[in-house]
Short mmCIF file of C-alpha atoms and ligand atoms in Angstrom, two decimals:
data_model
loop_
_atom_site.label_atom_id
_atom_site.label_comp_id
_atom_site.label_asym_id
_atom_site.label_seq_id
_atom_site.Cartn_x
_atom_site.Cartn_y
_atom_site.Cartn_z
CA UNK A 1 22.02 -12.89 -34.44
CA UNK A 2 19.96 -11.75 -37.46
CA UNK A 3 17.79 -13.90 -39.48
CA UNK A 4 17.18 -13.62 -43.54
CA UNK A 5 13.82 -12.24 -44.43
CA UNK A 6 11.19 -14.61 -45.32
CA UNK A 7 11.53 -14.74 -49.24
CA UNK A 8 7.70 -13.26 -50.89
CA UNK A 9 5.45 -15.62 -52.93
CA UNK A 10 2.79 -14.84 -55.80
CA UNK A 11 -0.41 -14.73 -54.20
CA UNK A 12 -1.47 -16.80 -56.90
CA UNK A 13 -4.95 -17.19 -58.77
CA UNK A 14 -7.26 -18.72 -55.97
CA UNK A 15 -6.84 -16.06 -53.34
CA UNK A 16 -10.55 -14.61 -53.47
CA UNK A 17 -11.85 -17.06 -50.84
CA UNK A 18 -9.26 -16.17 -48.21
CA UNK A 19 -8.96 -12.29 -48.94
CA UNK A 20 -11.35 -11.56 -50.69
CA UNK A 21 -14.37 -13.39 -49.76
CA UNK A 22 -17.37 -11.22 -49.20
CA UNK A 23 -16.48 -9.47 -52.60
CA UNK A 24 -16.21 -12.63 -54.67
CA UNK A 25 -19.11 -14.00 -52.86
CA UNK A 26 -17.32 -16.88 -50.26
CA UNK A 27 -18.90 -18.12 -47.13
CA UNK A 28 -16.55 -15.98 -45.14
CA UNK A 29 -15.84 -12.79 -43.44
CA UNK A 30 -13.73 -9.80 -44.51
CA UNK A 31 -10.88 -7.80 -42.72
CA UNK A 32 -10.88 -5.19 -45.58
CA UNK A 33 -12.99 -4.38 -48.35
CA UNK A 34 -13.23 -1.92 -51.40
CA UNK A 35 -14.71 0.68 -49.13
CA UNK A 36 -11.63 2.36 -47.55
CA UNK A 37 -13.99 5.44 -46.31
CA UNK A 38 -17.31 5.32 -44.83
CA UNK A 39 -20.43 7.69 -45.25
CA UNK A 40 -19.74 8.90 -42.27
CA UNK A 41 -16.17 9.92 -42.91
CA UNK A 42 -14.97 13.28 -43.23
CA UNK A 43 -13.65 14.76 -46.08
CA UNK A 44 -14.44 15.17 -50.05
CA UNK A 45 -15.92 11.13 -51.06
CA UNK A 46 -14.42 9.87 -54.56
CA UNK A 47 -13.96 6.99 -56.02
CA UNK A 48 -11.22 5.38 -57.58
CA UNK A 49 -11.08 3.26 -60.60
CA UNK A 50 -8.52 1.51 -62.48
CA UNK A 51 -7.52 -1.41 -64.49
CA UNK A 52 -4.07 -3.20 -64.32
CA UNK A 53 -2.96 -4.09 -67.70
CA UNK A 54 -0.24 -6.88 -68.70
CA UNK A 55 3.02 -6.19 -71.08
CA UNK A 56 0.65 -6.92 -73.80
CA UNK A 57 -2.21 -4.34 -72.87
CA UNK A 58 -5.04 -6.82 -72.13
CA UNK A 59 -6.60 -6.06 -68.35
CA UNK A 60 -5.54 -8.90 -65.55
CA UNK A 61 -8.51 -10.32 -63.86
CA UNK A 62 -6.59 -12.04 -60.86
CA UNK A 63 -4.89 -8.99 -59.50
CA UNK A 64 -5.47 -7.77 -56.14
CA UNK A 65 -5.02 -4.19 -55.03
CA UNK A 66 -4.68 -2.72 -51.59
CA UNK A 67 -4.56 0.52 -50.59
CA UNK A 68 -3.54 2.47 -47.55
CA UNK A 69 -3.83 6.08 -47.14
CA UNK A 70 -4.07 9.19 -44.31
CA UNK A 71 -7.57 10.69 -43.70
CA UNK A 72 -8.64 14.22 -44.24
CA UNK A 73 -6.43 15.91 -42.25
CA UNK A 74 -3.45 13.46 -43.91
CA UNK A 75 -3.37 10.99 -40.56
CA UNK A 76 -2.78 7.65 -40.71
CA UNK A 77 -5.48 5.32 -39.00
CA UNK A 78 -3.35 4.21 -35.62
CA UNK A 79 -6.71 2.58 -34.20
CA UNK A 80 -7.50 -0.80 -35.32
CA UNK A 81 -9.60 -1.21 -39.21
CA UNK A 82 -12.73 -2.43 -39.29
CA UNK A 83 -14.71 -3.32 -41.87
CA UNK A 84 -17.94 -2.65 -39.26
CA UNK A 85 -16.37 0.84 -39.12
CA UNK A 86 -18.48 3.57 -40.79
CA UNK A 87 -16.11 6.25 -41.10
CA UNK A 88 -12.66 6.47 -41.94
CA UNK A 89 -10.65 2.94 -42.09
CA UNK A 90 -7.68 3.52 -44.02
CA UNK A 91 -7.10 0.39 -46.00
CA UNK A 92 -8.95 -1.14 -48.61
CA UNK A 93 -8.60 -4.52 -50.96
CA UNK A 94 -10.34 -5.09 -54.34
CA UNK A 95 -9.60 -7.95 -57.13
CA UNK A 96 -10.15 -7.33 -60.30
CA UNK A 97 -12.05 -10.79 -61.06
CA UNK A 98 -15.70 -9.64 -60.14
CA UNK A 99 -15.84 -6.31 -62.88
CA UNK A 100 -17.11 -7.14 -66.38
CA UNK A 101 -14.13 -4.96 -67.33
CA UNK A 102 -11.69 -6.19 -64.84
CA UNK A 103 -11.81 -2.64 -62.42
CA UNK A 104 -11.01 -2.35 -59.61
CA UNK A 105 -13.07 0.14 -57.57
CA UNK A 106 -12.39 1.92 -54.48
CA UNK A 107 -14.90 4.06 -52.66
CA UNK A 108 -12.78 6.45 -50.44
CA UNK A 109 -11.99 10.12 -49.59
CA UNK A 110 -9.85 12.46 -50.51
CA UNK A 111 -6.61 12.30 -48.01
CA UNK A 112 -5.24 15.41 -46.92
CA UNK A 113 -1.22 15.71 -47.25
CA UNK A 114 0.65 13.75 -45.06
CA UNK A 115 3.31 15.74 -42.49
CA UNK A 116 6.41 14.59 -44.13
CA UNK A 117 4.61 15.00 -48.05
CA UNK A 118 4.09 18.25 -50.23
CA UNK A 119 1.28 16.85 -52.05
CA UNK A 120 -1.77 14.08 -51.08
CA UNK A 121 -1.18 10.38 -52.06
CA UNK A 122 -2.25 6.81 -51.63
CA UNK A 123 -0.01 4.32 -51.08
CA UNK A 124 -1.26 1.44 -53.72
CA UNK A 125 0.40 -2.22 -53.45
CA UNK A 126 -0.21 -4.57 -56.42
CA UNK A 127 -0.75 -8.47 -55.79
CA UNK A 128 -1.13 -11.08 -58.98
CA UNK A 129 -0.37 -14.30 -60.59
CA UNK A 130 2.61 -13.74 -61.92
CA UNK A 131 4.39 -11.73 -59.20
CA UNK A 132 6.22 -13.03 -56.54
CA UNK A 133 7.12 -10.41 -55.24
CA UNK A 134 4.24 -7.37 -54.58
CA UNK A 135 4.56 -3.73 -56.00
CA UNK A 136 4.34 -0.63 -54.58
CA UNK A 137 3.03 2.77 -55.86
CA UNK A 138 1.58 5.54 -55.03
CA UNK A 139 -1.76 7.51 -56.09
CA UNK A 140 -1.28 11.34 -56.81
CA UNK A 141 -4.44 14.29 -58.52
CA UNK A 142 -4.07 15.39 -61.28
CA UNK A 143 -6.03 18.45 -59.49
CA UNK A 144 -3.52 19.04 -57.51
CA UNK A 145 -0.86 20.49 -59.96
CA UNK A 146 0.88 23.23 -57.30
CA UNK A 147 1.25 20.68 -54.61
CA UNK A 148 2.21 18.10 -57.32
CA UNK A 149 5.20 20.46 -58.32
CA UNK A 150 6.33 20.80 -55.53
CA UNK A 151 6.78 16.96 -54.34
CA UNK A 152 10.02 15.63 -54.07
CA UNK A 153 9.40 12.41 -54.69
CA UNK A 154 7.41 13.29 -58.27
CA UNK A 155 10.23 15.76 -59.21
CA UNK A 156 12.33 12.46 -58.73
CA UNK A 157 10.93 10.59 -61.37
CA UNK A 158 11.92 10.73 -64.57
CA UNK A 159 8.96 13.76 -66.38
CA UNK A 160 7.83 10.95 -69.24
CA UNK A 161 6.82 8.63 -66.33
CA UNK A 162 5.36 10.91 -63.98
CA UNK A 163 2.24 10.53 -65.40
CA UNK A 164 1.86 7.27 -64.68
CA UNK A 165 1.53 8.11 -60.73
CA UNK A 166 -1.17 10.56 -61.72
CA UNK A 167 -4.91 9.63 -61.36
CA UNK A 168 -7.31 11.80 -63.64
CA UNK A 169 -10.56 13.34 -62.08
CA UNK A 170 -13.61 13.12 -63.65
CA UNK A 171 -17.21 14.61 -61.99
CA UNK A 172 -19.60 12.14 -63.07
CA UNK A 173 -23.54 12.08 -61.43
CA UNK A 174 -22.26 9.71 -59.03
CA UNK A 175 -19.86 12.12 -57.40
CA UNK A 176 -15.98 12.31 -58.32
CA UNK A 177 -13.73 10.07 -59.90
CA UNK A 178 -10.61 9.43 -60.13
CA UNK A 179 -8.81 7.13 -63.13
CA UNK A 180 -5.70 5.10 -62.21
CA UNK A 181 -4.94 2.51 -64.55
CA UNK A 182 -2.06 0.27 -63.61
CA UNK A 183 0.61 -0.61 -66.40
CA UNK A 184 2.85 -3.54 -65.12
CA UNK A 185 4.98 -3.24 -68.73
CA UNK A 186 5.30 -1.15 -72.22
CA UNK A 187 6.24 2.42 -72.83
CA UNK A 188 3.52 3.61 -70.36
CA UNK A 189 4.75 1.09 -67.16
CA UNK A 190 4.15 2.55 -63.92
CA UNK A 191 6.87 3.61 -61.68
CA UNK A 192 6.57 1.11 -58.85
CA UNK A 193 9.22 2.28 -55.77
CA UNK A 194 11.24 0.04 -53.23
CA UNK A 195 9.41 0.61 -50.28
CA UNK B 1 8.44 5.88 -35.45
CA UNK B 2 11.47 4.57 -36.73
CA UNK B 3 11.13 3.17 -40.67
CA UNK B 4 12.26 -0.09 -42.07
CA UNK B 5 15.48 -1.33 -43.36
CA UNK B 6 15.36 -1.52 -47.20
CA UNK B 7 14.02 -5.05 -48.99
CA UNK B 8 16.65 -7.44 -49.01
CA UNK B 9 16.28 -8.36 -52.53
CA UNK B 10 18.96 -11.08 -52.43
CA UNK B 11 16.28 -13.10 -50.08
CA UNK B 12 13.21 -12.55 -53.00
CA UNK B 13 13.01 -13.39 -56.44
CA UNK B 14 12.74 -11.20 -59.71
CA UNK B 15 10.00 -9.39 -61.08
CA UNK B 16 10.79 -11.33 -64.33
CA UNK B 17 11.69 -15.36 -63.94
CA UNK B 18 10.91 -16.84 -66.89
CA UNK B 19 10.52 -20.32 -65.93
CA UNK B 20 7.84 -19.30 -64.37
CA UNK B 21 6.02 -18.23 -67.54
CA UNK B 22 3.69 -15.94 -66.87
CA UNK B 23 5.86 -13.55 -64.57
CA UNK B 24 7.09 -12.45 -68.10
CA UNK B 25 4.17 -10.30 -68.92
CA UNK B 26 3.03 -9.24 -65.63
CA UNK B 27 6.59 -8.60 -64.09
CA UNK B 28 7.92 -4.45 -64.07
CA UNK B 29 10.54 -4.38 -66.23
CA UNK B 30 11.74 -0.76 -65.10
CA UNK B 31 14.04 -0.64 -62.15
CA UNK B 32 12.25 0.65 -58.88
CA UNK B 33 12.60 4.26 -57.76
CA UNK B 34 13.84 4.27 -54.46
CA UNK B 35 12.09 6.11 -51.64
CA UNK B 36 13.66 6.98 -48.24
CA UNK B 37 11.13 5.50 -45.87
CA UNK B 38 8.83 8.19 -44.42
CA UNK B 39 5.92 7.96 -41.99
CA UNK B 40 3.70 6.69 -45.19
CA UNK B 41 6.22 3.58 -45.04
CA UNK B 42 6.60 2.95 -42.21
CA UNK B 43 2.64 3.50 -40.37
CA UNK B 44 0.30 0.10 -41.61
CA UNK B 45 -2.80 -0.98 -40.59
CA UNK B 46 -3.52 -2.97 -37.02
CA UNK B 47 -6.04 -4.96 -36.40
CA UNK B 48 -8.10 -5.89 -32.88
CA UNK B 49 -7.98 -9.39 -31.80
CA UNK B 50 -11.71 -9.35 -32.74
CA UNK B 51 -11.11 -9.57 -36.46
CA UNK B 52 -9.94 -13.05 -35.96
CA UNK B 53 -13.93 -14.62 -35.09
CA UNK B 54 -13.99 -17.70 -33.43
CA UNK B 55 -12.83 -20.88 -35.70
CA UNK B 56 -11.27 -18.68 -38.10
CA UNK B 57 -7.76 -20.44 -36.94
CA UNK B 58 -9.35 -23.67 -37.62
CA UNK B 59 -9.80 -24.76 -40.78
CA UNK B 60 -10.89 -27.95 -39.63
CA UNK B 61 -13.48 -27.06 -38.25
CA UNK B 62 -14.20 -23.22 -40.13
CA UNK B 63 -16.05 -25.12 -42.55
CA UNK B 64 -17.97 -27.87 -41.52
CA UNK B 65 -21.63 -28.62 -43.23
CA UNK B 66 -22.34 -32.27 -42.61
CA UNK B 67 -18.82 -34.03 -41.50
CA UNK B 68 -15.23 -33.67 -40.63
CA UNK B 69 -13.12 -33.04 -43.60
CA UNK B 70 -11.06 -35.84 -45.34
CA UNK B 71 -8.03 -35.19 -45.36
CA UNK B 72 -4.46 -35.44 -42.71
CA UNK B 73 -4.78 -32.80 -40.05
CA UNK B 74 -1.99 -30.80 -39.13
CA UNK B 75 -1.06 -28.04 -36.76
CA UNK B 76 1.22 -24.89 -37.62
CA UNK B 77 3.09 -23.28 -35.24
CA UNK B 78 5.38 -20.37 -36.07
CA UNK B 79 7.08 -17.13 -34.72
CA UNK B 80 6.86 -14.02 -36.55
CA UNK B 81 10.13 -11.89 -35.96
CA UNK B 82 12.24 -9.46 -37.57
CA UNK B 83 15.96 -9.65 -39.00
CA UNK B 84 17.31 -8.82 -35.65
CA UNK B 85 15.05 -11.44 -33.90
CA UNK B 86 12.75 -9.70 -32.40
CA UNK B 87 8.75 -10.84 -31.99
CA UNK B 88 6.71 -9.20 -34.31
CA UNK B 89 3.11 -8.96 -31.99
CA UNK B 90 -0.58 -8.92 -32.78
CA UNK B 91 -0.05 -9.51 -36.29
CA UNK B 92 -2.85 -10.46 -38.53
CA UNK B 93 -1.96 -13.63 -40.57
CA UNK B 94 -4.46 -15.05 -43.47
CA UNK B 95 -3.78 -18.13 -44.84
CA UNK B 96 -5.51 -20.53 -47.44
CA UNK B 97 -5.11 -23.48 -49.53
CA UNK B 98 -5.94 -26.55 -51.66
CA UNK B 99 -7.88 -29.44 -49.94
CA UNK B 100 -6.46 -32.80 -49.22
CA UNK B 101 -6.76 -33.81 -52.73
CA UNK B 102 -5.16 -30.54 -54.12
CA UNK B 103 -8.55 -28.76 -55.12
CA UNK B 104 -9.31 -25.01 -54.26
CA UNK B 105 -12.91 -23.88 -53.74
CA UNK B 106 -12.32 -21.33 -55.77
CA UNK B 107 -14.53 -21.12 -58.55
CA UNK B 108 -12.67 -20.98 -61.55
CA UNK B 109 -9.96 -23.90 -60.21
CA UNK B 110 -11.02 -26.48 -63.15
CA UNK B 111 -8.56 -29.54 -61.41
CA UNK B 112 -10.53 -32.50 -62.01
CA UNK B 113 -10.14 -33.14 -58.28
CA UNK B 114 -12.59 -33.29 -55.82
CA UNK B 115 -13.92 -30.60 -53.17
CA UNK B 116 -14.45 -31.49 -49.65
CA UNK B 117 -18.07 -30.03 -48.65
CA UNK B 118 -16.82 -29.85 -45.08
CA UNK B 119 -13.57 -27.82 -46.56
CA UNK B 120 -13.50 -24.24 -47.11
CA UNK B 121 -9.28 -23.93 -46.60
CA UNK B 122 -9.58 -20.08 -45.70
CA UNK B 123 -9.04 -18.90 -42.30
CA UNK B 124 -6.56 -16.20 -40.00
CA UNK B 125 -4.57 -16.33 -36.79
CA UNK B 126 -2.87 -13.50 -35.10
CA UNK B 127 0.51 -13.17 -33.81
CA UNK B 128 0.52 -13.37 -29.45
CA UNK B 129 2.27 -10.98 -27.64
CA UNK B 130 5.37 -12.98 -28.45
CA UNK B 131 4.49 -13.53 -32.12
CA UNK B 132 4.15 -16.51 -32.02
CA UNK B 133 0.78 -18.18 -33.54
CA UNK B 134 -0.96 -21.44 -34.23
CA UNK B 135 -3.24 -22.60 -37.07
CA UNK B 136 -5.39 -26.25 -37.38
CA UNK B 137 -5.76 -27.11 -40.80
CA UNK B 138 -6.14 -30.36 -43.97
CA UNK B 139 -2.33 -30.99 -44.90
CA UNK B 140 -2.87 -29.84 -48.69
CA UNK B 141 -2.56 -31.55 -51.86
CA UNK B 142 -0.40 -31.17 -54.63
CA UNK B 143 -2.52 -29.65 -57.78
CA UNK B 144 -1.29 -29.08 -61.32
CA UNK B 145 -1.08 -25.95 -63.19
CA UNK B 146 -0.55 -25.01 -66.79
CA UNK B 147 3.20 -24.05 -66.59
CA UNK B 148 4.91 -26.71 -68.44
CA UNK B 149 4.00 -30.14 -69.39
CA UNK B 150 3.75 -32.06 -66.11
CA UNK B 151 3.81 -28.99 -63.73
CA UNK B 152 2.78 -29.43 -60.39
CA UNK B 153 2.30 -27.30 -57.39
CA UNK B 154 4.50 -28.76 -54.20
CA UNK B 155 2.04 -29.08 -51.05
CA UNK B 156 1.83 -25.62 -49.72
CA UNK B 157 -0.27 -22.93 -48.19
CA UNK B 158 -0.57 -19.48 -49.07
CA UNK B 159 -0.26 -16.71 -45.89
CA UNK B 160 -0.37 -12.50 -46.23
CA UNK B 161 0.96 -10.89 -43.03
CA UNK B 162 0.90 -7.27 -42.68
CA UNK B 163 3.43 -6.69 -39.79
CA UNK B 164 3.71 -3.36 -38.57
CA UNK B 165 4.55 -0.95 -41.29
CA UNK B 166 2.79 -0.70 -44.75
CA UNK B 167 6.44 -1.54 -45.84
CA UNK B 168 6.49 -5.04 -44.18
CA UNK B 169 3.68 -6.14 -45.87
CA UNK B 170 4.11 -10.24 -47.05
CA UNK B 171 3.00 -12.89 -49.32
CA UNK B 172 4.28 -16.12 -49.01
CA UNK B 173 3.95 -19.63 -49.21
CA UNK B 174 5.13 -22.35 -46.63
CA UNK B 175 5.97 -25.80 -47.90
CA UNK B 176 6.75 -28.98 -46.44
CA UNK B 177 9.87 -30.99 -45.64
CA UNK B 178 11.02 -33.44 -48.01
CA UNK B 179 8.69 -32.66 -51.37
CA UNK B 180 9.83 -34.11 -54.34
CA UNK B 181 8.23 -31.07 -56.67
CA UNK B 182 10.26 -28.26 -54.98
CA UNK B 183 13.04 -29.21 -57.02
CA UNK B 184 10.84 -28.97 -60.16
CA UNK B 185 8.46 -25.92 -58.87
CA UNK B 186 9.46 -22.88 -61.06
CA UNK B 187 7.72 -20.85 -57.96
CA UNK B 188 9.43 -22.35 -55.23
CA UNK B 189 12.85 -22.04 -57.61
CA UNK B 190 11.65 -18.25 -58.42
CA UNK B 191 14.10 -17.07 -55.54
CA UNK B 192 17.45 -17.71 -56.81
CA UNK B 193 19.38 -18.06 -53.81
CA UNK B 194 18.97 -21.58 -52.02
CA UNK B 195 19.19 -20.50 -48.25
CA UNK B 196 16.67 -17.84 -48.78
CA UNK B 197 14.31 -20.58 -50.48
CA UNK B 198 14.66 -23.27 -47.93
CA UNK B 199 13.23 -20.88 -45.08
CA UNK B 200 9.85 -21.15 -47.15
CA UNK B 201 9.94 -25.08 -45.94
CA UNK B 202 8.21 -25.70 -42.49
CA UNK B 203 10.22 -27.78 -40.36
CA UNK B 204 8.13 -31.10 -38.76
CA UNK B 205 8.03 -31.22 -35.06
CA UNK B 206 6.78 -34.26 -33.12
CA UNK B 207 6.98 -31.69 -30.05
CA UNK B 208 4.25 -29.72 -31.51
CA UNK B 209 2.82 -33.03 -32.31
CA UNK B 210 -0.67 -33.85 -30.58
CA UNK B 211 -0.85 -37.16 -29.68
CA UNK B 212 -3.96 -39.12 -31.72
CA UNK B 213 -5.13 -35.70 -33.43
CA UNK B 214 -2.27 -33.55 -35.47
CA UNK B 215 1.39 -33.70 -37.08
CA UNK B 216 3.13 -30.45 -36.05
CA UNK B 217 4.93 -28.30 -38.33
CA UNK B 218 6.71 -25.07 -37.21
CA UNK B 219 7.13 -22.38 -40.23
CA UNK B 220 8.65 -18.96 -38.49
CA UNK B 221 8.29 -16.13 -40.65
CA UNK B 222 10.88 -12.92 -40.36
CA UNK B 223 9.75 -9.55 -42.10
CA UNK B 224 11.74 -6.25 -42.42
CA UNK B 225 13.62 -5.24 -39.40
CA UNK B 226 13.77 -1.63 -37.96
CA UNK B 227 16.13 0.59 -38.95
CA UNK B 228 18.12 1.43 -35.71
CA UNK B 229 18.09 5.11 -34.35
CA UNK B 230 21.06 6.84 -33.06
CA UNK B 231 19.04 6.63 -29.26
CA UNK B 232 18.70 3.07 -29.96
CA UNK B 233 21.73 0.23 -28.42
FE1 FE2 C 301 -1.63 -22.35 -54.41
#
């Protein structure tokens, strides 16, 4: 016997209180959180910053984003998350409807390459109004042109698009970070991938 | 660890669906780039039992100030599984919702409705060893939104499960039996194909009925299933 899957739904615009309390400021706890790496956790500590921006440019400020990524050594988290965690957790969650400019901002660490990869990633998942069905990329550096090169799934994309999978370093005061705006439409729309 | 079997797309709904207006700007319009499911697809995070706190699978009772909230209570019970039937365990499920009279606490919901101060309508229940779970809850009202000229939200509440591979990851809605505004709901009507849309409706169940306290409703849930290995019979 097999059973059809479950069909997806838009998370809608009111989502903040149930997944995103403690950022939007709810009465409520949180499983996740923007900080997807602790000060204690090993490895180079960036940041990542991005905006998701509609068919017509203008930034959406009811998105969600959640990411999920190895650790330092490029191994996924098999031990439970915790936001009480101070090290490494793995998975973070950030909506764009708190940031005057409609960011979303991840404090994290640089993941080392993952066993079955040629090049470190994040695996980002897109949530909004307007979707009913979630989107999935993924987070390359642009400092890591060799390892970059050499990826199969990069080479796979088309070259005009493979930018759009690229996240741009910048050292700033505050430590590194890394740009990765989100373009659901136009001549600059990210390549999102059928997980 | 074995990876997923792809989407079934003929079970979701478009990027783009137009009557549902503002898919049209936000939707990809690009096909997807297929990816052969690796260990980045197929490991996800797990949560301990501990991340659900005490009355967090009780929104009657999660957010109580001064009262019980107004409203019908109801009970959800549900299995999560896969395609091939089998329980999907120790799953974390978040769900939320509009109040009794179809108002979110969300700050920038303008419906001229009111809030319940004993109502929060956020809360999370994990899957047994089974996967089968249980949430208490305010049957929710329907709410209008700015679609169309006399749109209207069915009754319905919003859940995200993770199952156990970044790939199974879900957002859904469950409805109820018998709604008038399903057939109007450009949401509901987002996934083309009719049997795939009715499993979004919970089913009512006097058995998980409680006598003087809660109307049942069972809404079972089935994500990805595994992709079977040649070891595998
Ligand atoms: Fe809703």
């Amino acid at each position: 016997m097999t059973y059809g899957e479950t069909p997806s739904q838009t998370v809608g615009p009111y989502f903040a209180y149930g997944l995103t309390p403690g950022q939007y400021g709810y009465d409520f706890s949180d499983i996740a959180n923007h900080i997807v790496a602790g000060p204690d956790a090993k490895g180079e500590h960036i940041r990542i910053i991005g905006q998701v921006l509609d068919g017509e440019g203008m930034p959406v400020s009811d998105a969600m984003i959640e990411i999920w990524q190895a650790d330092h050594e490029g191994v996924y988290r098999t031990e439970p998350v915790s936001i009480e965690n101070a090290g490494f957790r793995g998975l973070g969650r950030c909506g764009t409807g708190t940031d005057a400019q409609n960011r979303f901002v991840f404090e994290t660490i640089k993941p080392g390459c993952v066993v079955d990869a040629t090049a470190p990633f994040i695996n980002v998942t897109v949530f909004m109004r307007g979707m009913l069905v979630h989107a999935f990329t993924r987070l390359y550096f642009d400092d890591e042109a060799a390892a970059n090169a050499r990826c199969p799934v990069l080479q796979s994309v088309p070259a005009d698009r493979r930018d759009t999978l690229i996240a741009k370093r910048a050292d700033t005061a505050t430590g590194p970070e890394y740009c990765f705006d989100i373009h659901m439409q136009g001549n600059r729309e990210t390549v999102f991938f059928d997980v | 660890m074995s990876g997923f079997k792809p989407r079934d797309w003929s079970s979701h709904a478009p990027y783009i669906a137009p009557d549902y207006k503002s898919t049209i700007l936000r939707g990809p319009t690009k096909p997807l780039m297929s990816l052969s499911g690796g260990i980045s697809e197929a490991s996800g995070p797990v949560f301990a039992r501990a991340a659900v706190r005490d009355l967090d699978w009780d929104l009657t009772r999660n957010g109580r100030v001064n009262g019980e909230p107004i409203g019908e209570r109801i009970v959800v019970h549900g299995k999560v599984m896969d395609g091939d039937g089998r329980p999907v365990p120790h799953t974390l499920i978040e769900v939320w919702q509009a109040n009794a009279a179809g108002r979110y606490v969300h700050k920038v919901d303008q419906h001229d409705a009111p809030l319940d101060p004993n109502f929060r309508g956020s809360g999370r229940c994990m899957s047994d060893e089974n996967g089968n779970y249980v949430f208490y809850t305010i049957k929710p009202g329907a709410y209008p939104w700015g679609n169309h000229f006399n749109a209207w939200r069915p009754n319905h509440i919003h859940l995200s499960l993770f199952g156990p591979g970044f790939a199974t990851r879900l957002v859904t809605q469950m409805y109820f039996p018998g709604d008038p505004l399903l057939a109007l709901d450009p949401i509901f009507l987002g996934t083309p194909d009719e049997a795939a849309r009715n499993r979004l409706i919970s089913k009512f169940s006097i058995d998980k009925t409680e006598e003087g306290f809660a109307l049942g409703y069972q809404f079972d849930i089935v994500l990805r299933g595994r992709l079977a290995t040649p070891m595998e019979d």
